[in-house]
Each structure stands twice: as structure tokens, then as C-alpha cells.
mmCIF file of C-alpha atoms in Angstrom:
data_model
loop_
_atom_site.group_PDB
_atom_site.id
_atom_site.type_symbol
_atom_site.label_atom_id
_atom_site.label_comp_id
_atom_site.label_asym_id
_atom_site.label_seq_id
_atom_site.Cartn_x
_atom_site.Cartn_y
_atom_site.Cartn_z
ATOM 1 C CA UNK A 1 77.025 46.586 123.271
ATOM 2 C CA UNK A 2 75.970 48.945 125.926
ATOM 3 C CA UNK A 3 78.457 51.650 127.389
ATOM 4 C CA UNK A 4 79.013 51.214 131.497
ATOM 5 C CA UNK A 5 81.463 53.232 133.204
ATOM 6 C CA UNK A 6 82.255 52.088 136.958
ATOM 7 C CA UNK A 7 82.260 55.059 139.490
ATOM 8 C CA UNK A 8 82.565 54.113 143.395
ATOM 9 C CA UNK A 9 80.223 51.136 143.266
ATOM 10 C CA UNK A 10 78.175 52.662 141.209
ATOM 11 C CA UNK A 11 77.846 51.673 136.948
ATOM 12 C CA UNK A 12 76.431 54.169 134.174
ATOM 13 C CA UNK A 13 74.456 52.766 131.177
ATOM 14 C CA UNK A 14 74.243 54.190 128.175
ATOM 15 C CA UNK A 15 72.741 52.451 125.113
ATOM 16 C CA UNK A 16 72.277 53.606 121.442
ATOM 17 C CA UNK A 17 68.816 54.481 120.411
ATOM 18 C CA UNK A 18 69.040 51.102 118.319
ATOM 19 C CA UNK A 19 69.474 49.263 121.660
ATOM 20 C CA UNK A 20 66.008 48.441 124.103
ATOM 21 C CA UNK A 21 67.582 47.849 127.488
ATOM 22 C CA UNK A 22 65.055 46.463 130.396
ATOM 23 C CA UNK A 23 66.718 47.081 134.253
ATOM 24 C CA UNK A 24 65.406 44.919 136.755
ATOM 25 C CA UNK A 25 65.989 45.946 140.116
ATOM 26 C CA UNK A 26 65.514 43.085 142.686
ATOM 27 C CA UNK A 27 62.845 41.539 140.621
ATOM 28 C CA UNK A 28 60.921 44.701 139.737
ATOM 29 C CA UNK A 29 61.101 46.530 136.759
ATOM 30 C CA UNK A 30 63.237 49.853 136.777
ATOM 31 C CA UNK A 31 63.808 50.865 133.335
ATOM 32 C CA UNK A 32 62.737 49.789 130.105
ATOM 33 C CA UNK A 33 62.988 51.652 126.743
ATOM 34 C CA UNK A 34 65.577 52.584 123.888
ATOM 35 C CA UNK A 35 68.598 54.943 124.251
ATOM 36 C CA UNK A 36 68.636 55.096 127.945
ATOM 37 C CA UNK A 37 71.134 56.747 130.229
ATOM 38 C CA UNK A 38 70.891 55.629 133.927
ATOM 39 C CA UNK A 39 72.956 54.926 136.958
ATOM 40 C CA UNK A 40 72.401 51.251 138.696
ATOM 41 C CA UNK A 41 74.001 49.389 141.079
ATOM 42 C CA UNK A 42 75.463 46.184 139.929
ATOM 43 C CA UNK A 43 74.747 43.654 143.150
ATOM 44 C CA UNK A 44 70.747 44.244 142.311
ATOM 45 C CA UNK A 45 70.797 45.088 138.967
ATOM 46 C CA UNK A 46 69.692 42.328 135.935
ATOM 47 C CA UNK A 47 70.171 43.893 132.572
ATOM 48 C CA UNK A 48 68.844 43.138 129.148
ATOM 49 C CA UNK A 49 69.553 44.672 126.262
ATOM 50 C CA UNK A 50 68.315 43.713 123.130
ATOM 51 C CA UNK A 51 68.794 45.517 119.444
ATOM 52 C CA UNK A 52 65.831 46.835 117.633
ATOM 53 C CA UNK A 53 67.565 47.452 114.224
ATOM 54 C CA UNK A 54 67.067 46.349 110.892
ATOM 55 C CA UNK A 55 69.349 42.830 110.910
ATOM 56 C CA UNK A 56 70.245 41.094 107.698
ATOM 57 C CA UNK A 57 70.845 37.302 107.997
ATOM 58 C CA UNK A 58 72.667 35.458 104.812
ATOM 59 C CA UNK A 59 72.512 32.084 104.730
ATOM 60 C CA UNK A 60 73.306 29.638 101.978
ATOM 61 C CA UNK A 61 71.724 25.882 101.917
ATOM 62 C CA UNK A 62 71.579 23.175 99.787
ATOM 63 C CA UNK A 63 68.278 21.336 98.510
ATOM 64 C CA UNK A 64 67.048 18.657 96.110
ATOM 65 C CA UNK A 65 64.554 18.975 92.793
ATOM 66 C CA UNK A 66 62.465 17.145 91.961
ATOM 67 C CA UNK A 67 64.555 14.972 89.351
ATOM 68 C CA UNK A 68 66.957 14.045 92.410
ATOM 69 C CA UNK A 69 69.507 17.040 91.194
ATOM 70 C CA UNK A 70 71.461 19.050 94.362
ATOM 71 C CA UNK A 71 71.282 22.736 94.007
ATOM 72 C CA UNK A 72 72.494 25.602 96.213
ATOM 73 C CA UNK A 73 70.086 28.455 97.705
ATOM 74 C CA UNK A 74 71.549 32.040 98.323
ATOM 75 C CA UNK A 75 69.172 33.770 100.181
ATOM 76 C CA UNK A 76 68.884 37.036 102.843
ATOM 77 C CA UNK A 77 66.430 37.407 105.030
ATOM 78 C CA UNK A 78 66.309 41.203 106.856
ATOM 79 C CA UNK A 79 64.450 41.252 110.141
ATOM 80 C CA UNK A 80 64.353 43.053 113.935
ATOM 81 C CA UNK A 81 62.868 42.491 117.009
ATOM 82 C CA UNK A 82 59.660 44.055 117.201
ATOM 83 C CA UNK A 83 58.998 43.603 120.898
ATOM 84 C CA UNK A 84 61.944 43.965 123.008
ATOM 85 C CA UNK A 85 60.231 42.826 125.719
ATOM 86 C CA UNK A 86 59.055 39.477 124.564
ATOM 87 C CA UNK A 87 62.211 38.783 123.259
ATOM 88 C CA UNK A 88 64.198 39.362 126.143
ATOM 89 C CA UNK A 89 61.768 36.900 128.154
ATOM 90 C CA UNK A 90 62.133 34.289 125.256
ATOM 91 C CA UNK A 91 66.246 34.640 124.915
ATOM 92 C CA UNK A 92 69.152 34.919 126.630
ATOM 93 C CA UNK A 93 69.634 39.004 125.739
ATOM 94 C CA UNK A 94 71.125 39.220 129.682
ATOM 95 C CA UNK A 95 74.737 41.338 129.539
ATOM 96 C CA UNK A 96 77.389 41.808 132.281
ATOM 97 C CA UNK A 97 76.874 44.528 134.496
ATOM 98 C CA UNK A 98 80.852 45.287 134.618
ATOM 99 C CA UNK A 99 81.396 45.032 130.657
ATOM 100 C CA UNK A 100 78.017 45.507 129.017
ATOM 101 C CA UNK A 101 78.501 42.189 126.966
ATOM 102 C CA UNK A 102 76.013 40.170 126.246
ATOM 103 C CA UNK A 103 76.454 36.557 128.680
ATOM 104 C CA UNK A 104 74.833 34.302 126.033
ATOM 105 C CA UNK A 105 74.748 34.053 122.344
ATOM 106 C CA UNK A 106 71.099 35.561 121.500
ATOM 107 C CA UNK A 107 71.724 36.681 117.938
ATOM 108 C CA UNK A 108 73.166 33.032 116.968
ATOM 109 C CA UNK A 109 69.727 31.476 118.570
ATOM 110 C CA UNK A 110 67.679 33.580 116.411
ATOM 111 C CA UNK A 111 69.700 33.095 113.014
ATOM 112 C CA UNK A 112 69.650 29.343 114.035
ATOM 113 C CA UNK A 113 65.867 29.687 114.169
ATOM 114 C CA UNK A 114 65.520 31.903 110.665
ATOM 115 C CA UNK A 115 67.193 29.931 108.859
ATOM 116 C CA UNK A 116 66.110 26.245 109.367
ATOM 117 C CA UNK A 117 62.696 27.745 109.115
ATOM 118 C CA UNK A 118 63.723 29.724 105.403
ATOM 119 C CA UNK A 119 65.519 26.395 104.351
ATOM 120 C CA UNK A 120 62.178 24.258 105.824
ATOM 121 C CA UNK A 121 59.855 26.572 103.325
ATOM 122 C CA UNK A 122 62.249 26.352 100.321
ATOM 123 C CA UNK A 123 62.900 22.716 100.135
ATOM 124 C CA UNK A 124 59.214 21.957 99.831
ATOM 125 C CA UNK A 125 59.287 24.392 97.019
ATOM 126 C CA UNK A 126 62.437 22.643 95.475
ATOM 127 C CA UNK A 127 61.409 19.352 95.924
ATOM 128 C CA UNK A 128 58.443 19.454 93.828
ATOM 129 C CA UNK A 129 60.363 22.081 90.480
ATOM 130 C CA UNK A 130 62.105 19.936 88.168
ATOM 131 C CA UNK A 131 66.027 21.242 87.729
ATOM 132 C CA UNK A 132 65.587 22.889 84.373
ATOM 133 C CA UNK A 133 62.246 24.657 85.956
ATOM 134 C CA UNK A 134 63.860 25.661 89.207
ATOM 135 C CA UNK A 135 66.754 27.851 87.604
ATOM 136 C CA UNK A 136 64.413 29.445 85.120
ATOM 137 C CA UNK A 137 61.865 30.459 87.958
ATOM 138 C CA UNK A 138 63.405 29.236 91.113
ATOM 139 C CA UNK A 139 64.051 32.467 92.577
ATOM 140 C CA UNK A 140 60.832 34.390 92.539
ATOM 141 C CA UNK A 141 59.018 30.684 93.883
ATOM 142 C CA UNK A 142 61.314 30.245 96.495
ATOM 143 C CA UNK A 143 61.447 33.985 97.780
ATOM 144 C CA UNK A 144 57.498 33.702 97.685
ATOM 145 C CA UNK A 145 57.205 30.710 99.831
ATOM 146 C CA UNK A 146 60.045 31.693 102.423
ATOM 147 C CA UNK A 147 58.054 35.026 102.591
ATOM 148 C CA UNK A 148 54.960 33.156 103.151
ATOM 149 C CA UNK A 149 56.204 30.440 105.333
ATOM 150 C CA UNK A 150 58.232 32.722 107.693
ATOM 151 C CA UNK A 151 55.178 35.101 107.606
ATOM 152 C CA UNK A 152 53.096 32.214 109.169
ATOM 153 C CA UNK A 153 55.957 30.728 111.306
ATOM 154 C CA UNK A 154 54.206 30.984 114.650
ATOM 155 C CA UNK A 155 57.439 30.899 116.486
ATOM 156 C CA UNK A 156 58.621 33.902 114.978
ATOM 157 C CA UNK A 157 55.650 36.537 116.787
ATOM 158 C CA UNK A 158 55.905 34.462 119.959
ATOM 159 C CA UNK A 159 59.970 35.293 120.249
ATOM 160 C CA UNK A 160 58.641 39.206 119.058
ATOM 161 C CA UNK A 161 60.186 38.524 115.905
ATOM 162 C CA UNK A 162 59.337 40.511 112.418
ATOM 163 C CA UNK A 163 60.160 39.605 109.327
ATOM 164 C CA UNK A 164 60.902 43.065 106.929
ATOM 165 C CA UNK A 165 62.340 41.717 103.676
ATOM 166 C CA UNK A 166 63.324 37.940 101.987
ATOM 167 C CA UNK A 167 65.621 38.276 99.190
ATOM 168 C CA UNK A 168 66.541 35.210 96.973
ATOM 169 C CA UNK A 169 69.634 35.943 94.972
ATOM 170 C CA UNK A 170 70.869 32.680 93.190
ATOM 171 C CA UNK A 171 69.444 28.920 92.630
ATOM 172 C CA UNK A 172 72.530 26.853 91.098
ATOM 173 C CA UNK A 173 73.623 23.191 90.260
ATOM 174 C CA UNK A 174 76.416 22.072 90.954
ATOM 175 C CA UNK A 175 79.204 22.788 89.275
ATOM 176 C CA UNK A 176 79.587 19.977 87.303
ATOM 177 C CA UNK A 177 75.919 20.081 85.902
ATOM 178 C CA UNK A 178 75.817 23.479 85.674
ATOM 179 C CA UNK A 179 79.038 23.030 83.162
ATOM 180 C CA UNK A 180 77.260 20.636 81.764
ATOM 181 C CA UNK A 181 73.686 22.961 81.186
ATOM 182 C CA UNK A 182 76.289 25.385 79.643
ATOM 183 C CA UNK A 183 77.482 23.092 76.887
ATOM 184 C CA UNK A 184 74.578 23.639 74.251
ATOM 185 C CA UNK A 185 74.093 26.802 74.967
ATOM 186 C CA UNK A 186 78.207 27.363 74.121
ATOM 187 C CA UNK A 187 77.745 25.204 71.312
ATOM 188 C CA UNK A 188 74.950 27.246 70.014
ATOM 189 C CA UNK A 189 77.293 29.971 70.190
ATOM 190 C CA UNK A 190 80.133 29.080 68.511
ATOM 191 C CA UNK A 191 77.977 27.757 66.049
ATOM 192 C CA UNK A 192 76.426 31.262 65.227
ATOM 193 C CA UNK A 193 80.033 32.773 65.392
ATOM 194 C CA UNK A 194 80.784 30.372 62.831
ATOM 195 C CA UNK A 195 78.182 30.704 60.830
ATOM 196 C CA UNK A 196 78.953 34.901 60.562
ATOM 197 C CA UNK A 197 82.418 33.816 59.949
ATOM 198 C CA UNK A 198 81.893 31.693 57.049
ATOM 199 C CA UNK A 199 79.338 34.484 56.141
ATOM 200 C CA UNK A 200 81.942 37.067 56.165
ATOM 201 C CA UNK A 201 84.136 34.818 54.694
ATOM 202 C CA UNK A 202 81.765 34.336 51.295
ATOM 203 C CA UNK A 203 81.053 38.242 51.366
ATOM 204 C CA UNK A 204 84.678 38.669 51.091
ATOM 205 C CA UNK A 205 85.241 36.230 48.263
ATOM 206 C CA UNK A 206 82.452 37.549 46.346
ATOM 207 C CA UNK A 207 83.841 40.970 46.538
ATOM 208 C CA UNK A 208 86.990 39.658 46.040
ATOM 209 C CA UNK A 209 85.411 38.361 42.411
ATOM 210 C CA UNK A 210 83.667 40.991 41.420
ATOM 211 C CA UNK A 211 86.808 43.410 42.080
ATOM 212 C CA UNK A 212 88.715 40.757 39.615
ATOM 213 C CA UNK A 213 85.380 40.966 37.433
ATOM 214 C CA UNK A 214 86.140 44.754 36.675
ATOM 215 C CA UNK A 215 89.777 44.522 36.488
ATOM 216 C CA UNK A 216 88.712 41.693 33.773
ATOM 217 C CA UNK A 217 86.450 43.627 32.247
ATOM 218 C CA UNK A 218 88.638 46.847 32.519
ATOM 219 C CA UNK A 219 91.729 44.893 30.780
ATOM 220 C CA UNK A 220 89.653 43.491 28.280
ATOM 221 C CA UNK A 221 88.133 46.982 27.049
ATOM 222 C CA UNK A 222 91.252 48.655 27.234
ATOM 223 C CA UNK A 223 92.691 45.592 24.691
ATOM 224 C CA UNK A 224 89.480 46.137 22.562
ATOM 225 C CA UNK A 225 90.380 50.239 22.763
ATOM 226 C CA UNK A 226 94.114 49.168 22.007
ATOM 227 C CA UNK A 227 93.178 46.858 18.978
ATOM 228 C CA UNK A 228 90.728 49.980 17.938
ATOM 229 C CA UNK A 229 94.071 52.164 18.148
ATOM 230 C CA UNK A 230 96.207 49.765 16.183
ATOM 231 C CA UNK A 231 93.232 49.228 13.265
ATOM 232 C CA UNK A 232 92.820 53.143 13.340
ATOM 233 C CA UNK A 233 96.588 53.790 13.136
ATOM 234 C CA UNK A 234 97.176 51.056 10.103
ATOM 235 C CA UNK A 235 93.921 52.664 8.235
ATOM 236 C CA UNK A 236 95.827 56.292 8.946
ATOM 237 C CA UNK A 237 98.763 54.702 7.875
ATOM 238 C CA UNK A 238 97.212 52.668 4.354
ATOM 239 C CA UNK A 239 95.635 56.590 3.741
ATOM 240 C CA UNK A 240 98.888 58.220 4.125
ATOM 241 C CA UNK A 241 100.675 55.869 1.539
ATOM 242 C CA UNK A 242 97.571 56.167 -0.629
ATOM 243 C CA UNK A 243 97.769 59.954 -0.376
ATOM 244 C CA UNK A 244 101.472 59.732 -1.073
ATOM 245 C CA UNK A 245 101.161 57.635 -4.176
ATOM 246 C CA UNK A 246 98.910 59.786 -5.621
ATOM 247 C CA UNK A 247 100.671 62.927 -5.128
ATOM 248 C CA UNK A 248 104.160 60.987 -6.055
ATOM 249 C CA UNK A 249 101.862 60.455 -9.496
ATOM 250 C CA UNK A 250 100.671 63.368 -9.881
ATOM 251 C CA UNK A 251 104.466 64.710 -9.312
ATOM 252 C CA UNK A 252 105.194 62.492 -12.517
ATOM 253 C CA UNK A 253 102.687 63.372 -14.812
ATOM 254 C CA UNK A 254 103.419 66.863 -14.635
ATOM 255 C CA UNK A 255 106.974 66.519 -14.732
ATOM 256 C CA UNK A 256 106.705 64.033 -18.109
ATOM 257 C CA UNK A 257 104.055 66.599 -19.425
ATOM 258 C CA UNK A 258 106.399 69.297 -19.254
ATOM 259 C CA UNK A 259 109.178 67.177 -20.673
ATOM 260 C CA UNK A 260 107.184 66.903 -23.456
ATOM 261 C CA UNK A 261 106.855 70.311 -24.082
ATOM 262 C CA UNK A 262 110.299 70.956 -23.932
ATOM 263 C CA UNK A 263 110.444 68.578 -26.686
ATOM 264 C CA UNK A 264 108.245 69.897 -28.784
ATOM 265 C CA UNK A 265 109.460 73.577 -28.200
ATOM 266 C CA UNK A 266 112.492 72.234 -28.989
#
């Protein structure tokens, strides 16, 4: 919105450098250019001032596939005015001489006339792609032929509109198909996440088994050691009687030879 300050009759202008402003004065052309700074009177003065920024426009349509399925579009398109002057002849871009607002609506009339034309281009795209094919690759087709279509849009040049940038960001079902679309894929899921449960599962059992396996194996050698111990101790034991019953013999003999030879020395 341009900056006017009132002083005696007189109005300033001022206007950012993102701003073209044309001045007529009593039909003729006074000033015309970005950023100007100029006094005018307001009883002969017809102003126009008309941004030549960098505008983004999001917009959000619906369209049909080709297998009669609804989907939503989520697309931006970024454009400016490229000639000021064109566009000020084309659209309402008139303001108040008092307030510097603009009388019309000018930036509505062009985002009226973007987006029927971006929806126009992507519903011929949409209405040929089967569901399944237009959220796979729906995106880069559609941002293609909006690109295209607004590139060749003769309106567009004739209101001294340019197009800088189309950006698609989202193709989607509706919500109950796209639940729907999800179920396999959740289903495929929880399948694998079963499947690694159950696999973790037998991994644990088996180590589970082989852990009982050694304590098995570890009980049953230490019985066979124990059962070694026991034989070893009776044969030490058998030895040690042995050993005693021979000496306790020995003991005897000598003590009934040498009662015999008492007797005889007797």
C-alpha cells in the first residue's frame, strides 16, 4: 500500500521499490516507475500502483482419476507482474488518492485466474492416471503439465503476467481410501514384526536349551567324577584293609615265632 501524507491540498506518494506506481495527470502520463516519491494533487490525479514482487499463490483443488477415485491437489504457484504497465490497463490496480488503498480487489482477480487455469491443466493430467499411478508419480506429472499449461496460457502475457516457479506438494485420496491403501501395507508390517518376534522368540528357546544342555551335561560329568571318587575311595579303602591284614599277620607270626622260642629256651 502506498504511503500519502496530505499537506494543504497537496498529497505525497511514496511507494516501496517492490511497488510500480503510474500517475496520470488529466489523462496524460506523469509518473511511472518503481519506488517513487512525488507530490500530486488529488482532484487530477489517477493512481495505479501495482506490486512487482515475487507472489506465492496456494491453492488446494480436488480432481478425479481415471478409475472414478476423488483426490486432493496441493499445489503453489510463485509468480509477479512482469509489466506493470499492462497490468494496470488489464486490472483494477487504481488506489485512493487520500488513503493509498487499492479501490478494487486486483490480487483476488489474478489468483482467481491462476488457479482455475493450474486446476484446468491438472485435471486433464488426473483424469487420464489411474489412482494407484497418480500417488506414485502424480506429483512430478502434474507439476509438469501446470508448468507447461500456465507457460502457454495466453491470458497470462496479455495481463503482463510471469510465471517463476510451480510447486506440487501432495496428491491424496480421500481419507477413507487412503486408510484403506494403508491396510496391506500395515499388514505387511506387523507381519514382519511378527515374524522377528517369533524369530527372537525361537533364538531364545534354543539358547535357553543349549544353556540346560551344559548344565545337563555339566551335572552328569560331575556324577560320573563323583561315582569315579566313590570307586577310587572304596579301592583306597579295600587296599587299606588289605594292607592292614597283612601287617595284623605279619604282627602274629612274629609274635607266635617268638613264643616258640621262649618255649624252647625254656
Amino acid at each position: 500500500m502506498a504511503d500519502i501524507t496530505k499537506r494543504f491540498g497537496w498529497r505525497h506518494l511514496r511507494t516501496a521499490p517492490t511497488s510500480h506506481v503510474r500517475h496520470h495527470r488529466s489523462g496524460r502520463l506523469a509518473h511511472d516507475g518503481s519506488g517513487l516519491s512525488f507530490w500530486f494533487r488529488p482532484l487530477t490525479a489517477a493512481l495505479s500502483e501495482v506490486p512487482v514482487d515475487d507472489r506465492e499463490l496456494a491453492m488446494t483443488f480436488h480432481a478425479r482419476t481415471a478409475d472414478f477415485q476423488d483426490v486432493a491437489v496441493q499445489a503453489t504457484v510463485t509468480y509477479r507482474i512482469a509489466d506493470p504497465a499492462v497490468a494496470a490497463e488489464r486490472l483494477d490496480f487504481s488506489v485512493d488518492p487520500d488513503t493509498g488503498v487499492w479501490r478494487g480487489a486486483p490480487l483476488e482477480q489474478l489468483a482467481t485466474l491462476l488457479t482455475e487455469s493450474a486446476q484446468q491443466h491438472a485435471l486433464e493430467v488426473l483424469a487420464r492416471t489411474p489412482l494407484a499411478a497418480a500417488l506414485a508419480d502424480g506429483v512430478p506429472a502434474v507439476r509438469e503439465r501446470v508448468t507447461q499449461g500456465l507457460g502457454e496460457e495466453p491470458r497470462l502475457p496479455a495481463t503482463g503476467i510471469e510465471i517463476v516457479a510451480v510447486r506440487v506438494m501432495a496428491v491424496r485420496p480421500e481419507p477413507e481410501v487412503e486408510r484403506a491403501l494403508r491396510t496391506p501395507a500395515r499388514e505387511l508390517i506387523q507381519q514382519e514384526a511378527d515374524r522377528a518376534t517369533y524369530e527372537r522368540r525361537a533364538v531364545a528357546v534354543e539358547r535357553e536349551r543349549a544353556i540346560a544342555e551344559n548344565e545337563l551335561a555339566s551335572q552328569i560329568e560331575l556324577a560320573r567324577r563323583e561315582e569315579q571318587l566313590v570307586e577310587q575311595r572304596g579301592a583306597n579303602s579295600r587296599r587299606e584293609a588289605e594292607e592292614k591284614a597283612a601287617a595284623d599277620a605279619v604282627r602274629v607270626g612274629a609274635e607266635a615265632d617268638r613264643a616258640v622260642r621262649l618255649a624252647r629256651a625254656e
